[in-house]
Amino acid sequence: MSQSKKTIDFGFTEVPLDEKVKRVKGVFDSVAGNYDIMNDVMSMGIHRLWKRHTIELSGVRPGNKVLDLAGGTGDLTKAFAKRVGPQGQVVLADINESMVRVGRDRMINEGLVGNIDYTITNAEALAFPDNSFDLATIAFGLRNVTNKDKALEELYRVLKPGGQLMILEFSKVTSPAFAKLYDFYSFNILPKMGKVIANDEASYQYLAESIRMHPDQETLKQMMLDAGFDKAEYLNMNQGIVALHRGWKY
């Protein structure tokens, strides 16, 4: 982020700080209705395996309280709600009302009521007290946050002592040869798929660009430690297309 110009990246474009939130909102307002279909098409269904592995490593138990930040259409919320049971609670939180509405409707349609709450909140100023959650997750959402350092500090704040943060996010591909193929797919195929399936080429162009602008694995790990986490580590999946970062508050 440029402190002197007060601008920040929106994909490959520099925009004023106060514009990024509005532009990201526009992207997700546009894609909300087709978000699940596009996830399946973009990743050839592999996103479900990434999320499943995240859930398995979470260690969530009955009675736990979980924050699913940038929870969108609720893939993680659904799984966690089943695991925490009636004595637990899952909060699906997102800055985008359209995404929360889609997620809420999906949970209701699948009969998941009673232990799920829905909140519209900014990751940089979470609407929860200190030490509220046993686990916090943010899947494919951190790269869209304007001030990632502030968001990480907020996630640390709302975790209980002994709590864990899990960040599932696109990251830096580890193989140079594969990176070339991945770039071709991201910038030549993905936007066209967005145009055909969602009639929205521009939003998927932004999503591809936002992945490249996101901090790499080691940088994000250090950002987590700088935000206060006592321990941080990451696991690469599919040659670093995605990385699962984990941080603990002791």
CSV table of C-alpha atoms in Angstrom, one decimal:
chain,number,residue,atom,x,y,z
A,1,MET,CA,0.0,0.0,0.0
A,2,SER,CA,1.2,3.5,-0.8
A,3,GLN,CA,0.9,5.7,2.3
A,4,SER,CA,1.9,8.8,0.4
A,5,LYS,CA,-0.6,8.4,-2.5
A,6,LYS,CA,-3.3,6.7,-0.3
A,7,THR,CA,-3.9,4.2,-3.0
A,8,ILE,CA,-4.1,0.4,-3.0
A,9,ASP,CA,-4.3,-2.4,-5.5
A,10,PHE,CA,-7.6,-3.5,-7.0
A,11,GLY,CA,-6.3,-6.3,-9.1
A,12,PHE,CA,-3.6,-4.7,-11.2
A,13,THR,CA,-5.1,-1.3,-11.0
A,14,GLU,CA,-4.3,1.3,-8.3
A,15,VAL,CA,-7.4,2.9,-6.7
A,16,PRO,CA,-8.0,5.3,-3.8
A,17,LEU,CA,-8.1,3.5,-0.5
A,18,ASP,CA,-11.8,4.4,0.1
A,19,GLU,CA,-12.8,3.0,-3.3
A,20,LYS,CA,-11.5,-0.6,-2.9
A,21,VAL,CA,-14.3,-1.7,-0.6
A,22,LYS,CA,-17.0,-0.3,-2.9
A,23,ARG,CA,-15.3,-1.9,-6.0
A,24,VAL,CA,-15.0,-5.3,-4.2
A,25,LYS,CA,-18.6,-5.0,-3.2
A,26,GLY,CA,-19.5,-4.5,-6.8
A,27,VAL,CA,-17.7,-7.6,-7.9
A,28,PHE,CA,-19.4,-9.8,-5.3
A,29,ASP,CA,-22.8,-8.3,-5.8
A,30,SER,CA,-22.3,-9.3,-9.5
A,31,VAL,CA,-21.1,-12.9,-8.9
A,32,ALA,CA,-23.1,-13.8,-5.8
A,33,GLY,CA,-25.9,-15.7,-7.7
A,34,ASN,CA,-23.4,-17.8,-9.7
A,35,TYR,CA,-20.7,-18.0,-7.1
A,36,ASP,CA,-21.0,-21.7,-6.3
A,37,ILE,CA,-21.3,-22.8,-9.9
A,38,MET,CA,-18.3,-20.7,-10.9
A,39,ASN,CA,-16.2,-22.2,-8.0
A,40,ASP,CA,-16.9,-25.6,-9.3
A,41,VAL,CA,-16.1,-24.7,-12.9
A,42,MET,CA,-13.0,-22.6,-12.1
A,43,SER,CA,-11.4,-25.3,-9.9
A,44,MET,CA,-12.9,-28.3,-11.5
A,45,GLY,CA,-14.4,-29.1,-8.2
A,46,ILE,CA,-11.1,-29.2,-6.4
A,47,HIS,CA,-12.1,-26.3,-4.1
A,48,ARG,CA,-14.4,-28.8,-2.3
A,49,LEU,CA,-11.3,-30.9,-1.4
A,50,TRP,CA,-9.4,-27.9,-0.2
A,51,LYS,CA,-12.3,-26.9,2.1
A,52,ARG,CA,-12.7,-30.5,3.3
A,53,HIS,CA,-9.1,-30.7,4.3
A,54,THR,CA,-9.4,-27.4,6.1
A,55,ILE,CA,-12.4,-28.7,8.1
A,56,GLU,CA,-10.6,-31.9,8.9
A,57,LEU,CA,-7.5,-30.1,10.3
A,58,SER,CA,-9.6,-27.6,12.3
A,59,GLY,CA,-10.2,-29.9,15.2
A,60,VAL,CA,-13.6,-28.4,15.8
A,61,ARG,CA,-15.6,-30.1,18.5
A,62,PRO,CA,-19.2,-30.0,19.8
A,63,GLY,CA,-19.9,-26.9,21.7
A,64,ASN,CA,-17.2,-24.8,19.9
A,65,LYS,CA,-17.9,-21.3,18.7
A,66,VAL,CA,-16.7,-20.6,15.1
A,67,LEU,CA,-16.3,-17.5,13.0
A,68,ASP,CA,-16.5,-18.1,9.2
A,69,LEU,CA,-15.4,-14.7,8.0
A,70,ALA,CA,-16.0,-13.9,4.4
A,71,GLY,CA,-18.2,-16.9,4.6
A,72,GLY,CA,-20.0,-16.1,1.4
A,73,THR,CA,-22.4,-18.9,0.4
A,74,GLY,CA,-21.6,-21.0,3.4
A,75,ASP,CA,-19.6,-24.0,2.4
A,76,LEU,CA,-17.5,-24.0,5.6
A,77,THR,CA,-20.4,-22.7,7.8
A,78,LYS,CA,-22.5,-25.7,6.7
A,79,ALA,CA,-19.8,-28.2,7.7
A,80,PHE,CA,-18.9,-26.5,11.0
A,81,ALA,CA,-22.6,-26.2,12.0
A,82,LYS,CA,-22.9,-29.9,11.9
A,83,ARG,CA,-19.7,-30.4,13.9
A,84,VAL,CA,-20.3,-27.9,16.7
A,85,GLY,CA,-23.9,-29.3,17.2
A,86,PRO,CA,-26.8,-27.6,19.0
A,87,GLN,CA,-24.6,-26.4,21.9
A,88,GLY,CA,-22.2,-24.7,19.6
A,89,GLN,CA,-22.5,-21.7,17.3
A,90,VAL,CA,-21.2,-20.7,13.9
A,91,VAL,CA,-21.3,-17.1,12.7
A,92,LEU,CA,-21.3,-16.6,8.9
A,93,ALA,CA,-19.9,-13.1,8.5
A,94,ASP,CA,-19.2,-11.2,5.3
A,95,ILE,CA,-18.9,-7.5,4.3
A,96,ASN,CA,-21.2,-8.2,1.3
A,97,GLU,CA,-24.9,-8.4,2.0
A,98,SER,CA,-25.6,-10.2,-1.3
A,99,MET,CA,-23.3,-13.0,-0.3
A,100,VAL,CA,-24.7,-13.3,3.2
A,101,ARG,CA,-28.2,-13.5,1.8
A,102,VAL,CA,-27.3,-16.3,-0.6
A,103,GLY,CA,-25.5,-18.1,2.2
A,104,ARG,CA,-28.5,-17.7,4.6
A,105,ASP,CA,-31.0,-18.9,2.1
A,106,ARG,CA,-28.9,-21.9,1.3
A,107,MET,CA,-28.6,-22.9,5.0
A,108,ILE,CA,-32.3,-22.5,5.6
A,109,ASN,CA,-33.1,-24.5,2.5
A,110,GLU,CA,-30.9,-27.3,3.8
A,111,GLY,CA,-32.5,-27.3,7.2
A,112,LEU,CA,-29.6,-25.8,9.1
A,113,VAL,CA,-31.1,-23.5,11.6
A,114,GLY,CA,-30.6,-22.8,15.3
A,115,ASN,CA,-26.9,-22.7,15.7
A,116,ILE,CA,-25.9,-20.3,12.8
A,117,ASP,CA,-25.9,-16.6,13.0
A,118,TYR,CA,-25.4,-14.1,10.1
A,119,THR,CA,-23.6,-10.8,10.4
A,120,ILE,CA,-22.5,-8.2,7.9
A,121,THR,CA,-19.2,-6.9,9.1
A,122,ASN,CA,-15.9,-5.5,7.9
A,123,ALA,CA,-12.9,-7.7,8.5
A,124,GLU,CA,-10.9,-4.6,9.6
A,125,ALA,CA,-13.4,-3.8,12.4
A,126,LEU,CA,-15.1,-7.0,13.5
A,127,ALA,CA,-18.4,-6.6,15.3
A,128,PHE,CA,-17.5,-9.1,18.1
A,129,PRO,CA,-16.0,-8.8,21.6
A,130,ASP,CA,-12.5,-9.9,22.5
A,131,ASN,CA,-11.9,-13.6,23.0
A,132,SER,CA,-15.2,-14.8,21.4
A,133,PHE,CA,-14.3,-17.7,19.2
A,134,ASP,CA,-12.5,-21.1,19.4
A,135,LEU,CA,-11.8,-21.0,15.7
A,136,ALA,CA,-11.9,-18.4,13.0
A,137,THR,CA,-11.7,-19.1,9.3
A,138,ILE,CA,-11.4,-17.0,6.2
A,139,ALA,CA,-11.5,-18.9,2.9
A,140,PHE,CA,-10.8,-17.1,-0.4
A,141,GLY,CA,-11.5,-13.7,1.2
A,142,LEU,CA,-8.4,-12.2,2.7
A,143,ARG,CA,-7.0,-11.1,-0.7
A,144,ASN,CA,-10.0,-8.8,-1.1
A,145,VAL,CA,-9.5,-7.0,2.2
A,146,THR,CA,-8.0,-3.5,1.9
A,147,ASN,CA,-5.9,-3.5,5.1
A,148,LYS,CA,-4.9,-7.1,5.6
A,149,ASP,CA,-2.7,-6.4,8.6
A,150,LYS,CA,-5.6,-4.8,10.4
A,151,ALA,CA,-7.9,-7.7,9.6
A,152,LEU,CA,-5.3,-10.2,11.0
A,153,GLU,CA,-5.1,-8.1,14.2
A,154,GLU,CA,-8.9,-8.2,14.5
A,155,LEU,CA,-9.0,-11.9,13.9
A,156,TYR,CA,-6.4,-12.4,16.6
A,157,ARG,CA,-8.4,-10.2,19.0
A,158,VAL,CA,-11.7,-12.1,18.7
A,159,LEU,CA,-10.0,-15.5,19.2
A,160,LYS,CA,-10.1,-17.0,22.6
A,161,PRO,CA,-6.7,-18.0,24.2
A,162,GLY,CA,-5.9,-21.4,22.6
A,163,GLY,CA,-7.9,-20.5,19.5
A,164,GLN,CA,-6.9,-21.0,15.9
A,165,LEU,CA,-7.1,-19.0,12.7
A,166,MET,CA,-7.2,-20.8,9.4
A,167,ILE,CA,-6.7,-18.9,6.2
A,168,LEU,CA,-7.5,-20.8,2.9
A,169,GLU,CA,-6.4,-18.7,0.0
A,170,PHE,CA,-4.9,-18.8,-3.5
A,171,SER,CA,-1.1,-18.4,-3.2
A,172,LYS,CA,2.1,-18.5,-5.2
A,173,VAL,CA,2.7,-21.6,-7.4
A,174,THR,CA,5.9,-23.3,-6.5
A,175,SER,CA,6.8,-24.7,-9.9
A,176,PRO,CA,7.9,-22.2,-12.6
A,177,ALA,CA,6.8,-24.4,-15.4
A,178,PHE,CA,3.4,-24.9,-13.9
A,179,ALA,CA,3.1,-21.2,-13.1
A,180,LYS,CA,3.2,-20.4,-16.9
A,181,LEU,CA,0.3,-22.8,-17.5
A,182,TYR,CA,-1.6,-21.4,-14.5
A,183,ASP,CA,-1.1,-17.8,-15.7
A,184,PHE,CA,-2.4,-18.7,-19.2
A,185,TYR,CA,-5.5,-20.3,-17.6
A,186,SER,CA,-6.1,-17.4,-15.2
A,187,PHE,CA,-5.9,-14.6,-17.7
A,188,ASN,CA,-7.0,-16.2,-21.0
A,189,ILE,CA,-9.5,-18.9,-19.9
A,190,LEU,CA,-11.0,-17.9,-16.6
A,191,PRO,CA,-12.4,-14.5,-17.7
A,192,LYS,CA,-14.0,-16.0,-20.7
A,193,MET,CA,-15.6,-18.7,-18.5
A,194,GLY,CA,-17.0,-15.9,-16.4
A,195,LYS,CA,-18.5,-14.2,-19.5
A,196,VAL,CA,-20.1,-17.5,-20.7
A,197,ILE,CA,-21.4,-18.7,-17.3
A,198,ALA,CA,-22.1,-15.6,-15.4
A,199,ASN,CA,-22.1,-12.9,-18.2
A,200,ASP,CA,-19.4,-11.1,-16.2
A,201,GLU,CA,-15.9,-11.2,-17.7
A,202,ALA,CA,-14.6,-8.1,-15.8
A,203,SER,CA,-15.3,-9.6,-12.3
A,204,TYR,CA,-13.4,-12.7,-13.1
A,205,GLN,CA,-10.5,-10.8,-14.6
A,206,TYR,CA,-10.3,-8.9,-11.2
A,207,LEU,CA,-10.4,-12.2,-9.3
A,208,ALA,CA,-7.5,-13.5,-11.3
A,209,GLU,CA,-5.5,-10.3,-10.8
A,210,SER,CA,-6.3,-10.2,-7.1
A,211,ILE,CA,-4.7,-13.7,-6.7
A,212,ARG,CA,-1.4,-12.5,-8.2
A,213,MET,CA,-1.4,-9.4,-5.9
A,214,HIS,CA,-1.9,-11.4,-2.7
A,215,PRO,CA,1.1,-11.9,-0.4
A,216,ASP,CA,3.0,-15.1,-1.0
A,217,GLN,CA,3.2,-17.9,1.6
A,218,GLU,CA,6.2,-16.7,3.6
A,219,THR,CA,5.0,-13.1,3.6
A,220,LEU,CA,1.5,-14.0,4.9
A,221,LYS,CA,3.0,-16.2,7.5
A,222,GLN,CA,5.2,-13.3,8.8
A,223,MET,CA,2.1,-11.0,8.7
A,224,MET,CA,0.3,-13.4,11.0
A,225,LEU,CA,3.2,-13.4,13.4
A,226,ASP,CA,3.4,-9.6,13.3
A,227,ALA,CA,-0.3,-9.4,14.0
A,228,GLY,CA,0.3,-11.2,17.3
A,229,PHE,CA,-0.1,-14.8,16.6
A,230,ASP,CA,2.2,-16.9,18.7
A,231,LYS,CA,2.7,-19.6,16.1
A,232,ALA,CA,2.0,-19.7,12.3
A,233,GLU,CA,2.6,-22.2,9.6
A,234,TYR,CA,1.2,-23.1,6.2
A,235,LEU,CA,0.5,-26.1,4.0
A,236,ASN,CA,0.7,-25.8,0.2
A,237,MET,CA,-2.0,-27.6,-1.9
A,238,ASN,CA,-1.8,-28.5,-5.6
A,239,GLN,CA,1.8,-27.0,-6.0
A,240,GLY,CA,0.9,-23.8,-4.2
A,241,ILE,CA,-2.2,-22.9,-6.2
A,242,VAL,CA,-3.8,-22.7,-2.7
A,243,ALA,CA,-2.2,-22.5,0.7
A,244,LEU,CA,-3.7,-23.1,4.1
A,245,HIS,CA,-2.2,-20.9,6.7
A,246,ARG,CA,-2.8,-21.6,10.4
A,247,GLY,CA,-2.1,-19.4,13.3
A,248,TRP,CA,-2.6,-19.9,17.1
A,249,LYS,CA,-3.3,-17.6,20.0
A,250,TYR,CA,-1.8,-18.9,23.2
